[in-house]
Backbone as JSON Lines, residues from 0, in Angstrom:
{"i":0,"aa":"M","n":[-69.78,14.71,1.53],"ca":[-69.35,15.99,2.3],"c":[-69.17,16.56,0.33]}
{"i":1,"aa":"F","n":[-68.26,16.76,-0.68],"ca":[-68.21,16.85,-2.11],"c":[-67.68,16.11,-2.33]}
{"i":2,"aa":"D","n":[-68.32,15.33,-3.57],"ca":[-67.45,14.72,-4.85],"c":[-66.19,15.07,-5.76]}
{"i":3,"aa":"A","n":[-66.25,13.97,-6.38],"ca":[-64.99,14.24,-7.08],"c":[-65.79,15.54,-8.22]}
{"i":4,"aa":"L","n":[-67.25,15.91,-9.24],"ca":[-67.47,16.59,-10.06],"c":[-67.79,18.09,-9.26]}
{"i":5,"aa":"D","n":[-67.93,17.88,-8.01],"ca":[-67.54,18.98,-7.44],"c":[-66.12,20.09,-7.37]}
{"i":6,"aa":"T","n":[-65.51,18.86,-6.65],"ca":[-64.2,19.39,-7.19],"c":[-63.74,19.38,-8.13]}
{"i":7,"aa":"Q","n":[-63.49,18.73,-9.34],"ca":[-63.68,18.7,-10.85],"c":[-64.36,20.17,-10.98]}
{"i":8,"aa":"R","n":[-65.52,21.01,-10.91],"ca":[-66.18,22.49,-11.04],"c":[-65.84,23.43,-10.99]}
{"i":9,"aa":"A","n":[-64.73,23.29,-9.06],"ca":[-64.6,23.96,-8.69],"c":[-63.27,24.65,-9.43]}
{"i":10,"aa":"Y","n":[-62.24,23.76,-9.78],"ca":[-61.36,23.81,-10.35],"c":[-61.52,24.27,-11.12]}
{"i":11,"aa":"R","n":[-61.94,24.14,-12.16],"ca":[-61.81,24.32,-13.42],"c":[-62.62,26.36,-13.06]}
{"i":12,"aa":"A","n":[-63.22,26.02,-11.86],"ca":[-63.06,27.9,-11.95],"c":[-62.39,28.48,-11.36]}
{"i":13,"aa":"L","n":[-61.66,27.64,-10.62],"ca":[-60.1,28.31,-9.83],"c":[-59.06,28.81,-11.25]}
{"i":14,"aa":"L","n":[-58.89,27.22,-12.06],"ca":[-58.29,27.83,-13.27],"c":[-58.54,28.99,-14.77]}
{"i":15,"aa":"S","n":[-59.59,29.41,-14.71],"ca":[-59.98,29.59,-15.56],"c":[-60.09,31.32,-14.52]}
{"i":16,"aa":"A","n":[-60.09,31.29,-12.92],"ca":[-59.68,33.06,-12.45],"c":[-58.17,33.33,-12.92]}
{"i":17,"aa":"M","n":[-57.68,32.42,-12.46],"ca":[-56.39,32.21,-12.5],"c":[-55.86,32.14,-14.03]}
{"i":18,"aa":"A","n":[-56.14,32.47,-15.11],"ca":[-56.73,31.9,-17.02],"c":[-56.41,34.11,-16.57]}
{"i":19,"aa":"E","n":[-57.48,34.74,-16.02],"ca":[-58.04,35.63,-16.17],"c":[-58.17,36.14,-15.03]}
{"i":20,"aa":"P","n":[-57.05,36.81,-15.11],"ca":[-56.41,37.89,-13.4],"c":[-58.46,38.53,-13.66]}
{"i":21,"aa":"G","n":[-59.07,39.1,-11.77],"ca":[-60.14,40.1,-11.34],"c":[-61.59,38.87,-12.82]}
{"i":22,"aa":"T","n":[-61.59,38.37,-13.21],"ca":[-62.9,37.93,-13.62],"c":[-63.34,36.84,-12.71]}
{"i":23,"aa":"V","n":[-64.75,37.26,-12.14],"ca":[-65.04,36.58,-11.19],"c":[-66.34,35.0,-11.87]}
{"i":24,"aa":"H","n":[-65.77,34.12,-10.62],"ca":[-66.44,32.46,-10.93],"c":[-67.11,32.27,-9.67]}
{"i":25,"aa":"D","n":[-68.02,31.32,-10.38],"ca":[-68.67,30.91,-9.66],"c":[-68.33,29.46,-9.04]}
{"i":26,"aa":"A","n":[-67.72,29.13,-7.64],"ca":[-67.83,28.05,-6.61],"c":[-68.32,27.34,-6.01]}
{"i":27,"aa":"P","n":[-69.6,27.51,-5.7],"ca":[-69.69,26.88,-3.9],"c":[-69.71,26.22,-4.12]}
{"i":28,"aa":"P","n":[-69.93,26.03,-2.52],"ca":[-70.51,26.22,-1.37],"c":[-68.86,27.54,-1.06]}
{"i":29,"aa":"G","n":[-68.23,27.75,-1.66],"ca":[-67.41,28.75,-1.47],"c":[-66.13,28.1,-0.53]}
{"i":30,"aa":"L","n":[-66.2,28.55,0.5],"ca":[-64.36,28.6,1.17],"c":[-64.23,26.98,1.26]}
{"i":31,"aa":"P","n":[-65.25,26.27,1.92],"ca":[-64.99,24.88,2.1],"c":[-64.51,23.82,0.62]}
{"i":32,"aa":"L","n":[-65.26,24.62,-0.58],"ca":[-64.5,23.56,-1.77],"c":[-63.63,24.44,-2.45]}
{"i":33,"aa":"V","n":[-63.45,25.03,-1.72],"ca":[-61.75,25.5,-2.49],"c":[-61.0,25.15,-1.47]}
{"i":34,"aa":"L","n":[-60.75,24.95,-0.62],"ca":[-60.12,23.96,0.07],"c":[-60.15,21.95,0.19]}
{"i":35,"aa":"A","n":[-61.36,21.67,-0.3],"ca":[-61.03,20.87,-0.6],"c":[-60.34,20.51,-2.01]}
{"i":36,"aa":"T","n":[-60.26,21.28,-2.86],"ca":[-59.71,21.4,-4.15],"c":[-58.4,21.48,-4.21]}
{"i":37,"aa":"L","n":[-58.28,21.84,-3.11],"ca":[-56.81,22.8,-3.39],"c":[-55.89,21.65,-2.43]}
{"i":38,"aa":"I","n":[-56.01,21.32,-1.46],"ca":[-54.81,20.94,-0.47],"c":[-55.53,19.16,-0.17]}
{"i":39,"aa":"D","n":[-53.94,19.16,0.11],"ca":[-54.55,17.17,0.22],"c":[-53.28,17.52,1.13]}
{"i":40,"aa":"H","n":[-52.61,15.48,1.16],"ca":[-51.72,15.84,2.15],"c":[-50.34,16.09,1.59]}
{"i":41,"aa":"E","n":[-50.29,16.14,0.5],"ca":[-48.8,16.71,-0.08],"c":[-48.4,17.63,0.08]}
{"i":42,"aa":"V","n":[-49.43,18.88,0.41],"ca":[-49.22,20.06,0.66],"c":[-49.63,20.89,1.75]}
{"i":43,"aa":"I","n":[-48.33,21.6,2.37],"ca":[-48.67,22.75,3.74],"c":[-49.18,23.52,3.49]}
{"i":44,"aa":"F","n":[-50.95,24.05,4.43],"ca":[-51.77,24.35,4.62],"c":[-52.18,25.03,6.21]}
{"i":45,"aa":"A","n":[-52.01,26.61,6.25],"ca":[-52.44,27.37,7.31],"c":[-53.31,28.17,7.69]}
{"i":46,"aa":"E","n":[-52.79,28.5,8.66],"ca":[-54.66,29.41,8.87],"c":[-53.21,31.17,9.39]}
{"i":47,"aa":"V","n":[-52.88,32.36,8.49],"ca":[-52.55,33.41,9.27],"c":[-52.13,32.73,10.23]}
{"i":48,"aa":"G","n":[-50.89,33.54,11.53],"ca":[-50.85,33.07,12.75],"c":[-50.63,31.7,13.36]}
{"i":49,"aa":"D","n":[-51.2,30.52,12.93],"ca":[-50.63,29.41,12.88],"c":[-49.28,29.07,13.07]}
{"i":50,"aa":"A","n":[-49.55,28.47,13.85],"ca":[-47.84,27.91,14.06],"c":[-46.29,27.41,12.86]}
{"i":51,"aa":"H","n":[-46.82,26.92,12.24],"ca":[-46.02,26.97,10.8],"c":[-46.53,27.54,10.09]}
{"i":52,"aa":"W","n":[-47.26,28.32,9.67],"ca":[-47.94,28.93,8.55],"c":[-47.35,29.79,7.91]}
{"i":53,"aa":"R","n":[-45.4,29.97,8.58],"ca":[-44.96,30.67,7.04],"c":[-44.35,29.49,6.15]}
{"i":54,"aa":"H","n":[-43.9,28.86,6.0],"ca":[-43.64,27.36,6.05],"c":[-44.47,26.48,4.92]}
{"i":55,"aa":"A","n":[-45.92,27.32,4.63],"ca":[-47.26,26.97,4.31],"c":[-46.93,26.77,2.62]}
{"i":56,"aa":"D","n":[-47.79,25.88,2.7],"ca":[-48.29,26.29,0.66],"c":[-49.42,27.12,0.33]}
{"i":57,"aa":"F","n":[-50.54,26.95,1.0],"ca":[-51.73,27.23,0.71],"c":[-51.89,28.54,2.28]}
{"i":58,"aa":"V","n":[-52.38,30.11,2.24],"ca":[-52.36,30.31,3.41],"c":[-53.53,30.66,3.51]}
{"i":59,"aa":"L","n":[-54.31,30.95,4.56],"ca":[-55.35,31.54,4.45],"c":[-55.81,33.01,5.47]}
{"i":60,"aa":"I","n":[-56.68,33.11,5.09],"ca":[-56.58,34.95,5.29],"c":[-58.1,35.49,6.03]}
{"i":61,"aa":"R","n":[-58.5,34.83,6.89],"ca":[-60.19,35.55,6.78],"c":[-60.11,36.71,6.86]}
{"i":62,"aa":"G","n":[-61.19,36.81,7.1],"ca":[-61.95,39.14,7.63],"c":[-61.07,39.7,6.35]}
{"i":63,"aa":"G","n":[-60.4,39.51,5.69],"ca":[-59.39,39.94,4.56],"c":[-58.64,41.1,5.32]}
{"i":64,"aa":"D","n":[-57.93,40.16,6.35],"ca":[-56.77,41.5,6.56],"c":[-55.54,39.89,7.19]}
{"i":65,"aa":"S","n":[-54.52,40.53,6.98],"ca":[-53.97,39.22,7.2],"c":[-53.09,39.62,8.55]}
{"i":66,"aa":"G","n":[-53.06,41.74,9.12],"ca":[-52.84,42.31,10.0],"c":[-50.79,42.91,10.09]}
{"i":67,"aa":"G","n":[-51.03,42.43,8.4],"ca":[-49.31,42.59,7.24],"c":[-48.41,41.94,7.49]}
{"i":68,"aa":"E","n":[-48.85,40.46,8.0],"ca":[-48.48,38.81,7.8],"c":[-48.19,38.16,6.33]}
{"i":69,"aa":"L","n":[-48.97,38.93,5.74],"ca":[-48.99,38.84,3.73],"c":[-47.49,39.21,3.43]}
{"i":70,"aa":"A","n":[-47.0,39.68,3.69],"ca":[-45.32,40.29,3.74],"c":[-44.47,39.31,3.97]}
{"i":71,"aa":"R","n":[-44.93,38.86,4.79],"ca":[-43.7,36.77,5.49],"c":[-44.72,35.57,4.5]}
{"i":72,"aa":"V","n":[-45.0,35.93,4.03],"ca":[-45.72,34.05,3.87],"c":[-44.4,34.15,2.71]}
{"i":73,"aa":"R","n":[-44.7,32.72,2.07],"ca":[-43.31,32.16,1.18],"c":[-43.23,32.78,-0.02]}
{"i":74,"aa":"Q","n":[-42.72,33.59,-0.89],"ca":[-42.3,33.87,-1.87],"c":[-41.49,33.75,-3.55]}
{"i":75,"aa":"G","n":[-41.26,32.85,-2.72],"ca":[-40.51,31.67,-3.85],"c":[-38.59,32.75,-4.33]}
{"i":76,"aa":"T","n":[-38.35,32.23,-4.96],"ca":[-37.17,32.81,-5.83],"c":[-37.13,33.3,-6.92]}
{"i":77,"aa":"M","n":[-36.2,33.75,-7.48],"ca":[-35.91,34.32,-8.74],"c":[-35.18,33.24,-9.38]}
{"i":78,"aa":"L","n":[-34.98,32.25,-9.5],"ca":[-34.72,30.16,-9.53],"c":[-35.9,29.48,-9.75]}
{"i":79,"aa":"D","n":[-36.0,29.69,-8.59],"ca":[-37.82,28.72,-8.69],"c":[-38.66,29.5,-7.77]}
{"i":80,"aa":"P","n":[-39.64,30.86,-8.82],"ca":[-40.88,31.06,-7.98],"c":[-42.1,30.55,-7.84]}
{"i":81,"aa":"A","n":[-41.87,29.51,-8.21],"ca":[-43.62,28.37,-7.68],"c":[-43.59,28.05,-6.81]}
{"i":82,"aa":"L","n":[-41.42,28.36,-5.73],"ca":[-41.71,27.69,-4.29],"c":[-42.58,28.93,-2.95]}
{"i":83,"aa":"G","n":[-43.6,29.22,-3.73],"ca":[-44.31,31.29,-3.72],"c":[-45.52,29.53,-3.23]}
{"i":84,"aa":"A","n":[-46.1,30.87,-1.92],"ca":[-47.0,30.09,-1.53],"c":[-47.75,31.13,-2.1]}
{"i":85,"aa":"S","n":[-49.69,30.75,-2.13],"ca":[-51.06,31.22,-2.77],"c":[-51.52,31.91,-0.77]}
{"i":86,"aa":"A","n":[-52.14,32.6,-1.07],"ca":[-53.11,33.12,0.01],"c":[-54.46,33.19,-0.9]}
{"i":87,"aa":"I","n":[-55.19,32.57,0.58],"ca":[-55.67,32.44,-0.2],"c":[-57.28,33.26,1.52]}
{"i":88,"aa":"Y","n":[-58.32,34.15,0.61],"ca":[-58.44,35.65,0.94],"c":[-60.43,34.91,1.55]}
{"i":89,"aa":"E","n":[-60.78,35.12,2.66],"ca":[-62.21,34.43,3.05],"c":[-62.66,35.62,3.13]}
{"i":90,"aa":"L","n":[-63.59,36.82,2.05],"ca":[-63.71,38.45,2.06],"c":[-65.76,37.87,2.42]}
{"i":91,"aa":"D","n":[-66.11,39.0,2.65],"ca":[-67.84,39.34,2.27],"c":[-68.79,39.39,1.57]}
{"i":92,"aa":"A","n":[-67.93,39.59,0.56],"ca":[-67.5,39.89,-1.24],"c":[-67.03,40.13,-2.72]}
{"i":93,"aa":"V","n":[-66.89,38.92,-3.86],"ca":[-66.72,38.75,-4.45],"c":[-67.2,39.32,-5.4]}
{"i":94,"aa":"G","n":[-66.85,40.5,-6.63],"ca":[-67.27,41.47,-7.54],"c":[-68.09,41.86,-7.2]}
{"i":95,"aa":"E","n":[-68.85,42.63,-6.19],"ca":[-69.48,44.05,-5.67],"c":[-68.51,44.27,-4.14]}
{"i":96,"aa":"G","n":[-68.79,46.31,-4.37],"ca":[-68.51,46.03,-2.89],"c":[-68.26,47.83,-3.05]}
{"i":97,"aa":"P","n":[-67.02,48.15,-1.76],"ca":[-66.47,49.27,-1.94],"c":[-64.56,49.45,-2.78]}
{"i":98,"aa":"V","n":[-64.05,48.45,-2.07],"ca":[-63.26,48.18,-2.55],"c":[-62.8,48.33,-4.24]}
{"i":99,"aa":"A","n":[-62.72,48.69,-5.04],"ca":[-62.57,48.93,-6.52],"c":[-60.27,48.48,-6.88]}
{"i":100,"aa":"L","n":[-60.48,47.44,-6.89],"ca":[-58.96,46.91,-8.18],"c":[-58.71,47.23,-9.16]}
{"i":101,"aa":"S","n":[-58.51,47.63,-9.83],"ca":[-57.04,47.9,-11.37],"c":[-56.12,46.42,-11.48]}
{"i":102,"aa":"L","n":[-57.35,45.49,-12.66],"ca":[-55.44,44.76,-12.88],"c":[-55.3,45.12,-14.09]}
{"i":103,"aa":"T","n":[-54.06,44.26,-14.41],"ca":[-53.33,44.6,-15.57],"c":[-52.47,43.41,-15.99]}
{"i":104,"aa":"G","n":[-51.97,43.4,-16.49],"ca":[-51.29,42.25,-17.31],"c":[-51.61,41.11,-18.31]}
{"i":105,"aa":"P","n":[-50.62,39.87,-17.6],"ca":[-50.96,38.32,-18.37],"c":[-52.62,38.11,-18.2]}
{"i":106,"aa":"G","n":[-53.77,37.62,-19.69],"ca":[-54.31,37.27,-19.39],"c":[-56.18,38.84,-18.71]}
{"i":107,"aa":"V","n":[-55.73,40.03,-18.59],"ca":[-56.72,40.39,-18.58],"c":[-56.86,41.43,-20.01]}
{"i":108,"aa":"G","n":[-56.18,41.04,-21.21],"ca":[-56.65,41.77,-21.87],"c":[-56.02,44.13,-22.22]}
{"i":109,"aa":"P","n":[-56.47,44.0,-23.37],"ca":[-55.4,45.47,-23.54],"c":[-55.87,46.79,-22.46]}
{"i":110,"aa":"R","n":[-57.39,47.14,-22.02],"ca":[-56.8,47.52,-21.06],"c":[-57.64,47.37,-20.02]}
{"i":111,"aa":"P","n":[-56.71,47.95,-18.62],"ca":[-57.02,47.45,-17.42],"c":[-58.74,46.72,-16.85]}
{"i":112,"aa":"R","n":[-58.16,45.35,-16.22],"ca":[-59.98,45.21,-15.77],"c":[-59.97,45.12,-14.35]}
{"i":113,"aa":"T","n":[-61.14,45.98,-13.8],"ca":[-61.5,46.33,-12.53],"c":[-61.59,45.09,-12.01]}
{"i":114,"aa":"L","n":[-62.25,44.45,-10.93],"ca":[-62.75,44.07,-9.79],"c":[-62.79,45.24,-7.87]}
{"i":115,"aa":"R","n":[-63.5,44.18,-7.82],"ca":[-64.7,45.49,-6.52],"c":[-64.79,44.25,-6.16]}
{"i":116,"aa":"L","n":[-64.7,43.98,-4.86],"ca":[-64.47,43.19,-3.08],"c":[-65.24,44.33,-1.72]}
{"i":117,"aa":"T","n":[-65.63,43.4,-1.49],"ca":[-66.16,43.84,0.02],"c":[-65.94,43.35,1.4]}
{"i":118,"aa":"G","n":[-64.96,43.65,2.39],"ca":[-63.61,42.88,3.46],"c":[-63.03,42.81,2.81]}
{"i":119,"aa":"L","n":[-61.91,43.33,2.37],"ca":[-60.84,43.64,1.37],"c":[-60.07,44.55,2.47]}
{"i":120,"aa":"A","n":[-59.24,44.92,3.85],"ca":[-58.39,45.54,4.7],"c":[-58.06,46.3,3.18]}
{"i":121,"aa":"E","n":[-58.08,48.07,3.42],"ca":[-57.55,48.83,2.63],"c":[-55.47,48.38,2.92]}
{"i":122,"aa":"A","n":[-54.79,48.19,3.76],"ca":[-53.14,47.62,3.74],"c":[-53.22,47.09,2.79]}
{"i":123,"aa":"E","n":[-53.9,45.75,2.74],"ca":[-53.92,44.6,1.77],"c":[-53.82,44.65,0.88]}
{"i":124,"aa":"V","n":[-54.21,45.53,0.21],"ca":[-53.54,46.59,-1.16],"c":[-51.78,46.64,-1.11]}
{"i":125,"aa":"G","n":[-52.02,47.24,-0.68],"ca":[-50.55,47.62,-0.67],"c":[-49.95,46.37,-0.55]}
{"i":126,"aa":"L","n":[-50.11,45.85,0.67],"ca":[-49.18,44.22,0.7],"c":[-49.39,43.53,-0.42]}
{"i":127,"aa":"I","n":[-50.57,43.43,-0.84],"ca":[-50.69,42.15,-2.42],"c":[-49.81,43.1,-3.13]}
{"i":128,"aa":"Q","n":[-48.96,44.14,-4.06],"ca":[-48.48,44.72,-4.31],"c":[-47.27,45.18,-3.78]}
{"i":129,"aa":"R","n":[-47.15,44.28,-3.17],"ca":[-44.84,44.88,-2.25],"c":[-45.35,43.44,-2.74]}
{"i":130,"aa":"T","n":[-45.67,42.64,-2.35],"ca":[-45.85,41.01,-2.75],"c":[-44.71,40.58,-4.81]}
{"i":131,"aa":"R","n":[-45.41,41.43,-5.2],"ca":[-44.79,41.29,-6.84],"c":[-44.32,42.17,-7.43]}
{"i":132,"aa":"A","n":[-43.5,42.9,-5.96],"ca":[-41.89,43.97,-6.69],"c":[-41.17,43.31,-7.32]}
{"i":133,"aa":"E","n":[-41.05,42.19,-7.13],"ca":[-39.8,41.24,-7.79],"c":[-40.57,39.71,-7.95]}
{"i":134,"aa":"Y","n":[-41.39,40.21,-9.18],"ca":[-41.88,39.35,-9.94],"c":[-40.37,38.64,-10.56]}
{"i":135,"aa":"P","n":[-40.38,37.87,-11.52],"ca":[-41.36,36.71,-11.44],"c":[-41.52,35.77,-9.47]}
{"i":136,"aa":"R","n":[-40.64,36.23,-8.72],"ca":[-41.33,36.31,-7.57],"c":[-42.89,36.63,-6.93]}
{"i":137,"aa":"G","n":[-42.74,36.05,-5.76],"ca":[-44.41,36.39,-5.38],"c":[-45.37,35.81,-4.76]}
{"i":138,"aa":"V","n":[-46.9,36.05,-4.08],"ca":[-47.51,35.21,-3.88],"c":[-48.6,35.46,-4.8]}
{"i":139,"aa":"D","n":[-49.53,34.66,-5.68],"ca":[-50.58,34.23,-6.11],"c":[-51.45,34.62,-5.64]}
{"i":140,"aa":"V","n":[-52.85,35.25,-5.31],"ca":[-53.89,35.8,-4.23],"c":[-55.26,34.92,-5.26]}
{"i":141,"aa":"L","n":[-55.38,33.92,-4.25],"ca":[-57.06,33.67,-4.4],"c":[-57.88,34.98,-3.65]}
{"i":142,"aa":"L","n":[-59.48,35.24,-4.29],"ca":[-60.36,35.65,-3.48],"c":[-61.42,34.37,-3.21]}
{"i":143,"aa":"V","n":[-62.32,34.14,-1.69],"ca":[-63.34,33.85,-2.09],"c":[-64.65,34.61,-1.1]}
{"i":144,"aa":"D","n":[-65.91,34.34,-1.71],"ca":[-66.55,35.08,-0.5],"c":[-67.28,33.53,-0.36]}
{"i":145,"aa":"R","n":[-69.05,34.56,0.53],"ca":[-69.47,32.92,1.12],"c":[-70.02,32.64,0.1]}
{"i":146,"aa":"A","n":[-70.36,33.76,-0.7],"ca":[-71.74,32.79,-1.71],"c":[-71.59,31.63,-2.75]}
{"i":147,"aa":"G","n":[-69.74,31.2,-2.27],"ca":[-68.99,30.34,-3.55],"c":[-68.36,32.01,-4.54]}
{"i":148,"aa":"R","n":[-68.66,32.77,-4.46],"ca":[-67.67,33.34,-6.28],"c":[-66.25,33.64,-5.79]}
{"i":149,"aa":"C","n":[-65.3,33.96,-6.07],"ca":[-63.83,33.84,-6.4],"c":[-63.45,34.75,-7.53]}
{"i":150,"aa":"A","n":[-62.73,35.38,-7.02],"ca":[-61.56,35.76,-8.88],"c":[-60.24,35.84,-7.52]}
{"i":151,"aa":"A","n":[-58.83,36.34,-8.75],"ca":[-57.82,35.71,-8.76],"c":[-56.67,36.99,-9.25]}
{"i":152,"aa":"L","n":[-55.88,36.33,-8.34],"ca":[-54.47,37.63,-8.6],"c":[-53.47,36.86,-8.44]}
{"i":153,"aa":"P","n":[-53.4,37.01,-9.95],"ca":[-51.13,35.51,-9.91],"c":[-50.81,36.7,-9.53]}
{"i":154,"aa":"R","n":[-49.89,36.19,-9.37],"ca":[-48.22,37.7,-8.99],"c":[-47.66,37.28,-9.94]}
{"i":155,"aa":"S","n":[-48.29,37.43,-12.01],"ca":[-48.1,38.18,-12.83],"c":[-48.77,39.36,-12.94]}
{"i":156,"aa":"S","n":[-49.53,40.11,-12.41],"ca":[-50.78,41.06,-12.64],"c":[-49.86,41.71,-11.97]}
{"i":157,"aa":"T","n":[-50.42,43.15,-12.01],"ca":[-50.35,43.96,-11.5],"c":[-51.41,44.66,-11.23]}
{"i":158,"aa":"V","n":[-51.62,45.3,-9.15],"ca":[-52.46,46.02,-8.73],"c":[-51.76,47.28,-8.77]}
{"i":159,"aa":"D","n":[-54.13,47.75,-9.27],"ca":[-54.25,48.98,-8.27],"c":[-54.94,49.93,-7.59]}
{"i":160,"aa":"R","n":[-54.68,50.02,-7.56],"ca":[-56.26,51.06,-6.48],"c":[-57.44,50.99,-7.47]}
{"i":161,"aa":"S","n":[-58.09,51.65,-7.61],"ca":[-58.83,52.17,-9.2],"c":[-59.8,52.98,-7.89]}
């Protein structure tokens, strides 16, 4: 399936995406490699709607729409924000499309950065914004498409519609 070199490349792409919110990086073939890189026997992984997904460290949201459930993903505490989960959205396209997000915050630079997406439901933008309302609590968001492109919206980023 994937070897250590594949997962190292994907890990670097994901770290770069988290360090530079809204930038697009390559991790082909996409979701399978991202999951193989992040998931091991020490973390809880679930798809939205699975029996124990609210306790998961990584929550997969297929099709760009959590049905409002992103608000129920673990967001950590003020004393231990690292207890917050990461949401992984599988989208049609990262880096192009009709949904335009404007990002500000650490790693973005002096001007807002625009990230374009295809397949993220309109309601999800508001949900992502709400998960950041009590920073440092929140949910880190990874966006992955079928072509292997990825981007990140760390909880420290402010996300607005462009």
